[in-house]
Short mmCIF file of C-alpha atoms in Angstrom, two decimals:
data_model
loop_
_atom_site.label_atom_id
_atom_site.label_comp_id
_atom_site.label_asym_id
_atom_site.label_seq_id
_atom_site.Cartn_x
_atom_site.Cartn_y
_atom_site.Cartn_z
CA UNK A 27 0.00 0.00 0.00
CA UNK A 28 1.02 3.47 -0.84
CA UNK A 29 1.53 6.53 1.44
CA UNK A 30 -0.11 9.54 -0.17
CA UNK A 31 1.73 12.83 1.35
CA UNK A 32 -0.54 15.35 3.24
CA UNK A 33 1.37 17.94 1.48
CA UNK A 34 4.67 18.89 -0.27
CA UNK A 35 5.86 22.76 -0.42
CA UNK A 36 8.79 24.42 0.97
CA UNK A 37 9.17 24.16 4.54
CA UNK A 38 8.35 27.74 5.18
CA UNK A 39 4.95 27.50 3.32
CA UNK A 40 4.14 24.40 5.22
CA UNK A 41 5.14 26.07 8.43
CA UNK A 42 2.66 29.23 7.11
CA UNK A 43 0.38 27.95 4.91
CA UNK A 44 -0.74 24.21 6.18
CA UNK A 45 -3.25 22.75 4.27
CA UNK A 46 -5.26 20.53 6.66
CA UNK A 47 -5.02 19.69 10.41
CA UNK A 48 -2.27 16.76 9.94
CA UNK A 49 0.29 19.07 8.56
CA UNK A 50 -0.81 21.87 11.05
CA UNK A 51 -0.43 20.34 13.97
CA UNK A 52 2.90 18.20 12.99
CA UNK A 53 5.13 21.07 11.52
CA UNK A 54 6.56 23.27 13.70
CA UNK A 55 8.01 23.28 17.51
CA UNK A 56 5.89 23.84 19.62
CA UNK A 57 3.32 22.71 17.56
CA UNK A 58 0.22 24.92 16.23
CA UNK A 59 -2.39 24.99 18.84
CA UNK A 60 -5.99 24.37 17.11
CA UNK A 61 -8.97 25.20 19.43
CA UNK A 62 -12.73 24.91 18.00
CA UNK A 63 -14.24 28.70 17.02
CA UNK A 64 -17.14 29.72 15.18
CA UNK A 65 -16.72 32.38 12.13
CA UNK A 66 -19.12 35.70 12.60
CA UNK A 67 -19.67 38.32 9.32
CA UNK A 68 -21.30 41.23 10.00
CA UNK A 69 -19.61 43.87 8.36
CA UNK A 70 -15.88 42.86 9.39
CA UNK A 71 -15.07 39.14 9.84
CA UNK A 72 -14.55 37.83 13.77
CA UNK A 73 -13.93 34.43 15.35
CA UNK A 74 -15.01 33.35 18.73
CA UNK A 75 -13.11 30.85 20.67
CA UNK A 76 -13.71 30.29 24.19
CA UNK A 77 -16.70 33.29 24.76
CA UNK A 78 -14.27 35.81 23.31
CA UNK A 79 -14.52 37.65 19.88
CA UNK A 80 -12.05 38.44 18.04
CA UNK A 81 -11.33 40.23 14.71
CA UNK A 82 -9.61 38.44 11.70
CA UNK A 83 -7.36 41.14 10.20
CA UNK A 84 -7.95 42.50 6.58
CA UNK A 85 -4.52 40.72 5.36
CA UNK A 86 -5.90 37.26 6.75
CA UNK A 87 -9.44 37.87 4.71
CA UNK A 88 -7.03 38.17 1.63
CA UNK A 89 -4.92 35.06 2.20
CA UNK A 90 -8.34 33.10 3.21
CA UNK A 91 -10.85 35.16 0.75
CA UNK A 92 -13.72 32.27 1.43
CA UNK A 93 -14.12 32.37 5.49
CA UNK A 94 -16.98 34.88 4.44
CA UNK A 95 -18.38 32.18 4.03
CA UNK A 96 -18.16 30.40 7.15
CA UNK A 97 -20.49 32.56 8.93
CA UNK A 98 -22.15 31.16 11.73
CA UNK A 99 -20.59 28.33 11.28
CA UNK A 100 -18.16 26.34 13.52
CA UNK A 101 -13.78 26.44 12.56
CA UNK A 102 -10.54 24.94 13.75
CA UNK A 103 -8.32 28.37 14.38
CA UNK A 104 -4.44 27.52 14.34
CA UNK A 105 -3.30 29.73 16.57
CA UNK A 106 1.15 29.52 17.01
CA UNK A 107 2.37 29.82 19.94
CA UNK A 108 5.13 32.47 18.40
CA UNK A 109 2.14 34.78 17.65
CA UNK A 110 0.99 35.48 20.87
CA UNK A 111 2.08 37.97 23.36
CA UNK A 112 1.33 39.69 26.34
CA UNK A 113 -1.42 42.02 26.30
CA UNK A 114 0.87 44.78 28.55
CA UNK A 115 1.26 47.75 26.16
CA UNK A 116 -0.10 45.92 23.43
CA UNK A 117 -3.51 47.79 22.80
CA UNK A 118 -3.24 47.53 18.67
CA UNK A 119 -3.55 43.54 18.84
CA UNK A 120 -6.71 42.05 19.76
CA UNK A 121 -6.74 40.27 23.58
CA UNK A 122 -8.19 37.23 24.58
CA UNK A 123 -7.73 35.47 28.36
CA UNK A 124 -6.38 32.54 28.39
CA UNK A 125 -5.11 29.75 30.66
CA UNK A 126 -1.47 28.34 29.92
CA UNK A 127 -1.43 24.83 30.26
CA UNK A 128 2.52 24.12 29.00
CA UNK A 129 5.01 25.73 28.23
CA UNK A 130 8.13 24.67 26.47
#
């Protein structure tokens, strides 16, 4: 039997750019942390994980044009671990609270 790869790019693009949860989760140390959201339109585009709402940035609406079309319904958000920072003096990102379960 035949292994059919998940996905073949540069390592950067997998790294940015997976193209399903396999290759999401496996590239990358720590790995990409996916948590369950649900996609709101209504003007801007906004995700809510966990009871908070937050807004997907106009440069993420044109690398994913089609999560218009997700409204209302529910996503896996890939969130890397890299991208997140302390809210402290960081009132130009949107904030979230959130529990830290491991760090490596």
């Amino acid at each position: 039997m035949a292994t059919v790869p998940e996905q073949v790019d540069a390592p950067q693009r997998l790294y940015d750019r997976p193209e399903n949860l396999f290759v999401a989760g496996f590239i990358g140390t720590p790995p990409m942390n996916l948590l369950e959201g649900a996609v709101s339109v209504n003007g801007g585009v906004s995700v809510t994980i966990g009871g908070h709402t937050l807004p997907i940035a106009d440069e993420a609406i044109r690398n994913y044009p089609r999560l218009r079309e997700y409204d209302r319904r529910p996503v896996i958000v890939g969130l890397r671990a890299g991208d997140l920072h302390p809210s402290q003096g960081r009132d130009d990102l949107p904030q979230f609270t959130a529990r830290v379960d491991l760090v490596e």
